[in-house]
mmCIF file with all atom_site columns, C-alpha atoms in Angstrom:
data_model
loop_
_atom_site.group_PDB
_atom_site.id
_atom_site.type_symbol
_atom_site.label_atom_id
_atom_site.label_alt_id
_atom_site.label_comp_id
_atom_site.label_asym_id
_atom_site.label_entity_id
_atom_site.label_seq_id
_atom_site.pdbx_PDB_ins_code
_atom_site.Cartn_x
_atom_site.Cartn_y
_atom_site.Cartn_z
_atom_site.occupancy
_atom_site.B_iso_or_equiv
_atom_site.pdbx_formal_charge
_atom_site.auth_seq_id
_atom_site.auth_comp_id
_atom_site.auth_asym_id
_atom_site.auth_atom_id
_atom_site.pdbx_PDB_model_num
ATOM 1   C CA . ARG A 1 1   ? 57.339  15.591  6.816   1.00 0.00 ? 1   ARG A CA 1
ATOM 2   C CA . ALA A 1 2   ? 53.598  14.921  7.124   1.00 0.00 ? 2   ALA A CA 1
ATOM 3   C CA . LEU A 1 3   ? 51.218  17.822  6.645   1.00 0.00 ? 3   LEU A CA 1
ATOM 4   C CA . PRO A 1 4   ? 48.629  18.406  9.378   1.00 0.00 ? 4   PRO A CA 1
ATOM 5   C CA . THR A 1 5   ? 45.084  17.358  8.571   1.00 0.00 ? 5   THR A CA 1
ATOM 6   C CA . GLN A 1 6   ? 43.009  20.309  7.475   1.00 0.00 ? 6   GLN A CA 1
ATOM 7   C CA . GLN A 1 7   ? 40.156  21.173  9.815   1.00 0.00 ? 7   GLN A CA 1
ATOM 8   C CA . ARG A 1 8   ? 36.894  22.712  8.687   1.00 0.00 ? 8   ARG A CA 1
ATOM 9   C CA . PRO A 1 9   ? 34.534  24.712  10.888  1.00 0.00 ? 9   PRO A CA 1
ATOM 10  C CA . LEU A 1 10  ? 31.012  23.443  11.375  1.00 0.00 ? 10  LEU A CA 1
ATOM 11  C CA . ARG A 1 11  ? 28.332  25.343  13.253  1.00 0.00 ? 11  ARG A CA 1
ATOM 12  C CA . LEU A 1 12  ? 26.072  22.866  14.964  1.00 0.00 ? 12  LEU A CA 1
ATOM 13  C CA . ASN A 1 13  ? 22.368  23.393  15.467  1.00 0.00 ? 13  ASN A CA 1
ATOM 14  C CA . THR A 1 14  ? 22.660  21.047  18.409  1.00 0.00 ? 14  THR A CA 1
ATOM 15  C CA . ALA A 1 15  ? 23.981  20.973  21.904  1.00 0.00 ? 15  ALA A CA 1
ATOM 16  C CA . ARG A 1 16  ? 26.402  18.115  21.305  1.00 0.00 ? 16  ARG A CA 1
ATOM 17  C CA . ILE A 1 17  ? 28.361  16.205  18.701  1.00 0.00 ? 17  ILE A CA 1
ATOM 18  C CA . VAL A 1 18  ? 29.916  12.784  18.975  1.00 0.00 ? 18  VAL A CA 1
ATOM 19  C CA . VAL A 1 19  ? 32.876  12.096  16.750  1.00 0.00 ? 19  VAL A CA 1
ATOM 20  C CA . GLY A 1 20  ? 33.826  8.452   16.375  1.00 0.00 ? 20  GLY A CA 1
ATOM 21  C CA . ALA A 1 21  ? 36.396  6.565   14.350  1.00 0.00 ? 21  ALA A CA 1
ATOM 22  C CA . GLY A 1 22  ? 35.592  7.743   10.845  1.00 0.00 ? 22  GLY A CA 1
ATOM 23  C CA . SER A 1 23  ? 31.945  8.516   11.524  1.00 0.00 ? 23  SER A CA 1
ATOM 24  C CA . VAL A 1 24  ? 30.023  11.490  12.827  1.00 0.00 ? 24  VAL A CA 1
ATOM 25  C CA . ASP A 1 25  ? 26.794  11.293  14.803  1.00 0.00 ? 25  ASP A CA 1
ATOM 26  C CA . VAL A 1 26  ? 25.029  14.607  15.236  1.00 0.00 ? 26  VAL A CA 1
ATOM 27  C CA . ALA A 1 27  ? 22.189  14.786  17.734  1.00 0.00 ? 27  ALA A CA 1
ATOM 28  C CA . GLY A 1 28  ? 19.095  16.749  16.663  1.00 0.00 ? 28  GLY A CA 1
ATOM 29  C CA . PRO A 1 29  ? 18.139  20.100  18.199  1.00 0.00 ? 29  PRO A CA 1
ATOM 30  C CA . GLU A 1 30  ? 16.000  20.071  21.280  1.00 0.00 ? 30  GLU A CA 1
ATOM 31  C CA . GLU A 1 31  ? 12.401  21.283  21.003  1.00 0.00 ? 31  GLU A CA 1
ATOM 32  C CA . GLY A 1 32  ? 12.090  25.057  21.332  1.00 0.00 ? 32  GLY A CA 1
ATOM 33  C CA . SER A 1 33  ? 15.856  25.532  21.424  1.00 0.00 ? 33  SER A CA 1
ATOM 34  C CA . LYS A 1 34  ? 17.159  28.642  19.650  1.00 0.00 ? 34  LYS A CA 1
ATOM 35  C CA . ASP A 1 35  ? 20.772  27.825  20.482  1.00 0.00 ? 35  ASP A CA 1
ATOM 36  C CA . GLN A 1 36  ? 22.954  27.756  17.391  1.00 0.00 ? 36  GLN A CA 1
ATOM 37  C CA . GLY A 1 37  ? 25.409  25.551  19.233  1.00 0.00 ? 37  GLY A CA 1
ATOM 38  C CA . PRO A 1 38  ? 29.154  25.886  19.411  1.00 0.00 ? 38  PRO A CA 1
ATOM 39  C CA . LEU A 1 39  ? 31.460  26.208  16.431  1.00 0.00 ? 39  LEU A CA 1
ATOM 40  C CA . VAL A 1 40  ? 33.145  22.818  16.205  1.00 0.00 ? 40  VAL A CA 1
ATOM 41  C CA . TYR A 1 41  ? 36.148  21.959  14.052  1.00 0.00 ? 41  TYR A CA 1
ATOM 42  C CA . LEU A 1 42  ? 36.046  18.568  12.397  1.00 0.00 ? 42  LEU A CA 1
ATOM 43  C CA . GLU A 1 43  ? 38.906  16.583  11.003  1.00 0.00 ? 43  GLU A CA 1
ATOM 44  C CA . GLU A 1 44  ? 38.853  16.187  7.229   1.00 0.00 ? 44  GLU A CA 1
ATOM 45  C CA . GLN A 1 45  ? 37.730  12.535  7.387   1.00 0.00 ? 45  GLN A CA 1
ATOM 46  C CA . ASP A 1 46  ? 34.897  13.399  9.772   1.00 0.00 ? 46  ASP A CA 1
ATOM 47  C CA . TYR A 1 47  ? 33.789  16.311  7.600   1.00 0.00 ? 47  TYR A CA 1
ATOM 48  C CA . LEU A 1 48  ? 33.768  14.043  4.555   1.00 0.00 ? 48  LEU A CA 1
ATOM 49  C CA . ALA A 1 49  ? 31.756  11.396  6.414   1.00 0.00 ? 49  ALA A CA 1
ATOM 50  C CA . LEU A 1 50  ? 29.213  14.018  7.472   1.00 0.00 ? 50  LEU A CA 1
ATOM 51  C CA . TYR A 1 51  ? 29.028  15.461  3.952   1.00 0.00 ? 51  TYR A CA 1
ATOM 52  C CA . ARG A 1 52  ? 28.595  11.994  2.443   1.00 0.00 ? 52  ARG A CA 1
ATOM 53  C CA . SER A 1 53  ? 25.761  11.131  4.833   1.00 0.00 ? 53  SER A CA 1
ATOM 54  C CA . GLU A 1 54  ? 24.026  14.412  3.959   1.00 0.00 ? 54  GLU A CA 1
ATOM 55  C CA . MET A 1 55  ? 24.368  13.637  0.241   1.00 0.00 ? 55  MET A CA 1
ATOM 56  C CA . GLU A 1 56  ? 23.026  10.091  0.731   1.00 0.00 ? 56  GLU A CA 1
ATOM 57  C CA . GLU A 1 57  ? 20.015  11.437  2.630   1.00 0.00 ? 57  GLU A CA 1
ATOM 58  C CA . THR A 1 58  ? 19.327  14.015  -0.094  1.00 0.00 ? 58  THR A CA 1
ATOM 59  C CA . TYR A 1 59  ? 19.472  11.273  -2.729  1.00 0.00 ? 59  TYR A CA 1
ATOM 60  C CA . ARG A 1 60  ? 17.200  8.996   -0.677  1.00 0.00 ? 60  ARG A CA 1
ATOM 61  C CA . GLN A 1 61  ? 14.660  11.792  -0.309  1.00 0.00 ? 61  GLN A CA 1
ATOM 62  C CA . SER A 1 62  ? 14.737  12.476  -4.064  1.00 0.00 ? 62  SER A CA 1
ATOM 63  C CA . ILE A 1 63  ? 14.015  8.788   -4.747  1.00 0.00 ? 63  ILE A CA 1
ATOM 64  C CA . LEU A 1 64  ? 11.062  8.808   -2.345  1.00 0.00 ? 64  LEU A CA 1
ATOM 65  C CA . ARG A 1 65  ? 9.563   11.870  -4.071  1.00 0.00 ? 65  ARG A CA 1
ATOM 66  C CA . ARG A 1 66  ? 9.627   10.311  -7.536  1.00 0.00 ? 66  ARG A CA 1
ATOM 67  C CA . ARG A 1 67  ? 6.401   9.192   -9.136  1.00 0.00 ? 67  ARG A CA 1
ATOM 68  C CA . PRO A 1 68  ? 6.216   5.560   -10.225 1.00 0.00 ? 68  PRO A CA 1
ATOM 69  C CA . ARG A 1 69  ? 6.804   4.845   -13.903 1.00 0.00 ? 69  ARG A CA 1
ATOM 70  C CA . PHE A 1 70  ? 4.703   2.039   -15.259 1.00 0.00 ? 70  PHE A CA 1
ATOM 71  C CA . LEU A 1 71  ? 4.876   0.280   -18.607 1.00 0.00 ? 71  LEU A CA 1
ATOM 72  C CA . PRO A 1 72  ? 2.498   1.382   -21.344 1.00 0.00 ? 72  PRO A CA 1
ATOM 73  C CA . PHE A 1 73  ? -0.702  -0.656  -21.347 1.00 0.00 ? 73  PHE A CA 1
ATOM 74  C CA . GLY A 1 74  ? 0.277   -2.872  -24.296 1.00 0.00 ? 74  GLY A CA 1
ATOM 75  C CA . GLU A 1 75  ? 3.658   -3.765  -22.803 1.00 0.00 ? 75  GLU A CA 1
ATOM 76  C CA . CYS A 1 76  ? 2.117   -4.394  -19.388 1.00 0.00 ? 76  CYS A CA 1
ATOM 77  C CA . VAL A 1 77  ? -0.464  -6.743  -20.921 1.00 0.00 ? 77  VAL A CA 1
ATOM 78  C CA . LYS A 1 78  ? 2.307   -8.657  -22.728 1.00 0.00 ? 78  LYS A CA 1
ATOM 79  C CA . TRP A 1 79  ? 4.231   -9.077  -19.456 1.00 0.00 ? 79  TRP A CA 1
ATOM 80  C CA . VAL A 1 80  ? 1.159   -10.228 -17.494 1.00 0.00 ? 80  VAL A CA 1
ATOM 81  C CA . GLN A 1 81  ? 0.093   -12.695 -20.186 1.00 0.00 ? 81  GLN A CA 1
ATOM 82  C CA . ALA A 1 82  ? 3.643   -14.032 -20.545 1.00 0.00 ? 82  ALA A CA 1
ATOM 83  C CA . MET A 1 83  ? 3.674   -14.775 -16.802 1.00 0.00 ? 83  MET A CA 1
ATOM 84  C CA . GLY A 1 84  ? 0.344   -16.593 -17.206 1.00 0.00 ? 84  GLY A CA 1
ATOM 85  C CA . ILE A 1 85  ? -0.293  -17.246 -13.526 1.00 0.00 ? 85  ILE A CA 1
ATOM 86  C CA . TRP A 1 86  ? -3.626  -15.411 -13.131 1.00 0.00 ? 86  TRP A CA 1
ATOM 87  C CA . ASP A 1 87  ? -7.054  -16.349 -14.453 1.00 0.00 ? 87  ASP A CA 1
ATOM 88  C CA . ASP A 1 88  ? -9.162  -13.613 -12.861 1.00 0.00 ? 88  ASP A CA 1
ATOM 89  C CA . GLN A 1 89  ? -9.104  -10.372 -10.901 1.00 0.00 ? 89  GLN A CA 1
ATOM 90  C CA . GLU A 1 90  ? -9.364  -12.165 -7.560  1.00 0.00 ? 90  GLU A CA 1
ATOM 91  C CA . GLU A 1 91  ? -6.187  -14.186 -8.228  1.00 0.00 ? 91  GLU A CA 1
ATOM 92  C CA . TRP A 1 92  ? -4.360  -10.968 -9.213  1.00 0.00 ? 92  TRP A CA 1
ATOM 93  C CA . GLU A 1 93  ? -5.474  -9.194  -6.029  1.00 0.00 ? 93  GLU A CA 1
ATOM 94  C CA . ASP A 1 94  ? -4.487  -12.200 -3.882  1.00 0.00 ? 94  ASP A CA 1
ATOM 95  C CA . TRP A 1 95  ? -1.069  -12.185 -5.561  1.00 0.00 ? 95  TRP A CA 1
ATOM 96  C CA . ILE A 1 96  ? -0.675  -8.479  -4.764  1.00 0.00 ? 96  ILE A CA 1
ATOM 97  C CA . ALA A 1 97  ? -1.962  -8.920  -1.179  1.00 0.00 ? 97  ALA A CA 1
ATOM 98  C CA . ASN A 1 98  ? 0.585   -11.709 -0.577  1.00 0.00 ? 98  ASN A CA 1
ATOM 99  C CA . GLY A 1 99  ? 3.411   -9.342  -1.512  1.00 0.00 ? 99  GLY A CA 1
ATOM 100 C CA . GLU A 1 100 ? 4.385   -11.257 -4.626  1.00 0.00 ? 100 GLU A CA 1
ATOM 101 C CA . LYS A 1 101 ? 4.541   -8.225  -6.956  1.00 0.00 ? 101 LYS A CA 1
ATOM 102 C CA . ARG A 1 102 ? 8.195   -7.350  -7.304  1.00 0.00 ? 102 ARG A CA 1
ATOM 103 C CA . ASN A 1 103 ? 8.101   -5.591  -10.665 1.00 0.00 ? 103 ASN A CA 1
ATOM 104 C CA . PRO A 1 104 ? 8.011   -1.817  -10.112 1.00 0.00 ? 104 PRO A CA 1
ATOM 105 C CA . TYR A 1 105 ? 6.870   -1.214  -13.704 1.00 0.00 ? 105 TYR A CA 1
ATOM 106 C CA . ILE A 1 106 ? 3.554   -3.038  -13.299 1.00 0.00 ? 106 ILE A CA 1
ATOM 107 C CA . PRO A 1 107 ? 0.815   -1.223  -11.320 1.00 0.00 ? 107 PRO A CA 1
ATOM 108 C CA . SER A 1 108 ? -0.823  -3.037  -8.404  1.00 0.00 ? 108 SER A CA 1
ATOM 109 C CA . ARG A 1 109 ? -4.205  -1.706  -9.498  1.00 0.00 ? 109 ARG A CA 1
ATOM 110 C CA . PRO A 1 110 ? -3.975  -1.713  -13.281 1.00 0.00 ? 110 PRO A CA 1
ATOM 111 C CA . ASP A 1 111 ? -7.705  -1.111  -13.716 1.00 0.00 ? 111 ASP A CA 1
ATOM 112 C CA . GLU A 1 112 ? -7.425  2.219   -11.883 1.00 0.00 ? 112 GLU A CA 1
ATOM 113 C CA . TYR A 1 113 ? -4.124  3.331   -13.419 1.00 0.00 ? 113 TYR A CA 1
ATOM 114 C CA . TYR A 1 114 ? -4.875  2.428   -17.031 1.00 0.00 ? 114 TYR A CA 1
ATOM 115 C CA . GLY A 1 115 ? -8.545  3.377   -16.582 1.00 0.00 ? 115 GLY A CA 1
ATOM 116 C CA . ARG A 1 116 ? -7.482  6.967   -15.817 1.00 0.00 ? 116 ARG A CA 1
ATOM 117 C CA . GLN A 1 117 ? -5.534  6.887   -19.079 1.00 0.00 ? 117 GLN A CA 1
ATOM 118 C CA . GLY A 1 118 ? -8.583  5.607   -20.954 1.00 0.00 ? 118 GLY A CA 1
ATOM 119 C CA . VAL A 1 119 ? -6.933  2.432   -22.269 1.00 0.00 ? 119 VAL A CA 1
ATOM 120 C CA . TRP A 1 120 ? -8.260  -0.186  -19.818 1.00 0.00 ? 120 TRP A CA 1
ATOM 121 C CA . LYS A 1 121 ? -10.040 -3.049  -21.629 1.00 0.00 ? 121 LYS A CA 1
ATOM 122 C CA . GLY A 1 122 ? -11.055 -5.207  -18.668 1.00 0.00 ? 122 GLY A CA 1
ATOM 123 C CA . TRP A 1 123 ? -9.551  -7.928  -16.516 1.00 0.00 ? 123 TRP A CA 1
ATOM 124 C CA . SER A 1 124 ? -10.077 -10.757 -18.999 1.00 0.00 ? 124 SER A CA 1
ATOM 125 C CA . TYR A 1 125 ? -8.138  -8.856  -21.663 1.00 0.00 ? 125 TYR A CA 1
ATOM 126 C CA . PHE A 1 126 ? -5.462  -7.799  -19.204 1.00 0.00 ? 126 PHE A CA 1
ATOM 127 C CA . LEU A 1 127 ? -4.881  -11.276 -17.782 1.00 0.00 ? 127 LEU A CA 1
ATOM 128 C CA . LEU A 1 128 ? -5.803  -13.599 -20.645 1.00 0.00 ? 128 LEU A CA 1
ATOM 129 C CA . GLY A 1 129 ? -5.956  -11.517 -23.823 1.00 0.00 ? 129 GLY A CA 1
ATOM 130 C CA . VAL A 1 130 ? -9.664  -12.285 -24.278 1.00 0.00 ? 130 VAL A CA 1
ATOM 131 C CA . GLU A 1 131 ? -11.861 -9.333  -25.207 1.00 0.00 ? 131 GLU A CA 1
ATOM 132 C CA . ASP A 1 132 ? -15.399 -9.661  -23.934 1.00 0.00 ? 132 ASP A CA 1
ATOM 133 C CA . SER A 1 133 ? -18.111 -7.444  -22.507 1.00 0.00 ? 133 SER A CA 1
ATOM 134 C CA . VAL A 1 134 ? -16.800 -5.586  -19.512 1.00 0.00 ? 134 VAL A CA 1
ATOM 135 C CA . ASP A 1 135 ? -18.855 -3.787  -16.921 1.00 0.00 ? 135 ASP A CA 1
ATOM 136 C CA . GLU A 1 136 ? -18.549 -0.008  -17.274 1.00 0.00 ? 136 GLU A CA 1
ATOM 137 C CA . GLU A 1 137 ? -17.224 0.526   -13.749 1.00 0.00 ? 137 GLU A CA 1
ATOM 138 C CA . SER A 1 138 ? -14.183 -1.668  -14.438 1.00 0.00 ? 138 SER A CA 1
ATOM 139 C CA . GLN A 1 139 ? -13.689 -0.127  -17.881 1.00 0.00 ? 139 GLN A CA 1
ATOM 140 C CA . ARG A 1 140 ? -13.536 3.421   -16.505 1.00 0.00 ? 140 ARG A CA 1
ATOM 141 C CA . GLY A 1 141 ? -11.147 2.453   -13.714 1.00 0.00 ? 141 GLY A CA 1
ATOM 142 C CA . VAL A 1 142 ? -13.504 3.528   -10.936 1.00 0.00 ? 142 VAL A CA 1
ATOM 143 C CA . PRO A 1 143 ? -12.090 2.366   -7.598  1.00 0.00 ? 143 PRO A CA 1
ATOM 144 C CA . ARG A 1 144 ? -13.863 -0.567  -6.026  1.00 0.00 ? 144 ARG A CA 1
ATOM 145 C CA . ASN A 1 145 ? -15.534 -0.274  -2.625  1.00 0.00 ? 145 ASN A CA 1
#
């Protein structure tokens, strides 16, 4: 004999709920509404679908709040020089502007990021490995106008 599906109560902060085949769509509360909504019983599968969507949203929000983690300056320089497709700052910025940067560990504005850390040595060193005289503004990582 089959056991009945367990139902769990759910108090809605909305005026309506739509339960579909295996999915739950909950409409948001109306502006200024203080109605707690009716107590609705969901089937186990619907409750699990709702719980899973809440967990996925919580995880997504935690990802969006994370700060980017970039490579240390030396490792970043090795990666950039190994790619070898840039000769100057303008080419780098064009590459970024075209949406080509797909490596999340390399900053789009390395002069600003590594300049704040005090390790920036200039664009020629960053792109080509050539140390030469660098203007102080670039060395300090001061944002460009």
